[in-house]
């Protein structure tokens, strides 16, 4: 039987590939469970520094499998989709998406939880919840207006029409748009650069960026608390020592 979720670890980067091209990479309960397990394991694995998600064929993901929606409707509590969303929202490691084609429903909303999103110029996006008489999921009713402003988010969520990679880039959903044949290399290039950074400093940076509590003054203090500790850390010692010795820092021994 074909594996619908593929995974590969190389150069401290875990690549997760959604592989159900005959169904436009629609996500079943089992696929959410597999992706959740991979992300959770990667979070605990010191050998993995970065997680990347992409798809095969002409789609990134056409969203939740609609047949699954009817046969196993998610309940308000924990469901495999909710567990997956909480897991990617909480992962401490940098998350990169390479959007190779259609990204519909959760195929688009999961991007709001990624740190870097690259898309092929041919990629198409859609948030069709209202058209299906549903409501937004994955926290996108909060995250999309924050990112794109209420006006643009209303257009995308209330009209629910397909939009281009150019529009997705304009509203801030993408890091950049590239030619389809350069997509994977572009995403991997960023992944490798991130994998060479001091891991604890990267984890704390992501945690600070995702922490939306408090005001700016509280944040300055919170950052300074970490900053003081960081200055004492072996990672910072290596970074500064390398500068003094006019060499590149090597963070490979840290976890
Ligand atoms: N769930 C289940 N099956 C899906 C699917 C989904 N989300 N998206 C596509 N498929 C299946 C189709 O049923 C079809 O299966 P079949 O070959 O057995 O008939 C196959 O994938 C190819 O899809 P098709 O519709 O023929 O391709 P298309 O290029 O004309 O259109 C889409 C592609 C993605 C635009 C269209 O399939 C679509 O709108 N899918 C639903 C998207 C959606 O609403 N997702 C849920 C968001 S909450």
Short mmCIF file of C-alpha atoms in Angstrom, two decimals, residues 18 21-22 26 31 38-40 52 56 58 62 114 121 123 130-131 147 150 157 175 183 191 235 248-249:
data_model
loop_
_atom_site.label_atom_id
_atom_site.label_comp_id
_atom_site.label_asym_id
_atom_site.label_seq_id
_atom_site.Cartn_x
_atom_site.Cartn_y
_atom_site.Cartn_z
CA UNK A 18 2.01 14.57 2.08
CA UNK A 21 -1.73 12.87 -5.04
CA UNK A 22 -4.73 11.00 -6.51
CA UNK A 26 -6.57 15.48 1.16
CA UNK A 31 -2.50 11.10 8.03
CA UNK A 38 6.54 12.79 13.41
CA UNK A 39 6.49 16.39 14.69
CA UNK A 40 6.29 15.28 18.34
CA UNK A 52 9.75 20.97 6.71
CA UNK A 56 3.67 15.48 -3.91
CA UNK A 58 0.11 19.12 -8.10
CA UNK A 62 -6.75 20.01 -0.65
CA UNK A 114 4.87 27.94 10.04
CA UNK A 121 4.24 30.64 -8.44
CA UNK A 123 0.26 27.45 -6.15
CA UNK A 130 -18.11 29.50 4.63
CA UNK A 131 -18.89 27.91 1.25
CA UNK A 147 -1.44 39.05 9.61
CA UNK A 150 -9.51 42.63 8.97
CA UNK A 157 -12.55 34.02 4.77
CA UNK A 175 8.07 34.28 2.82
CA UNK A 183 10.85 25.39 -4.55
CA UNK A 191 16.34 24.73 6.54
CA UNK A 235 26.40 28.47 22.62
CA UNK A 248 32.91 30.25 11.63
CA UNK A 249 31.07 29.11 14.77
#
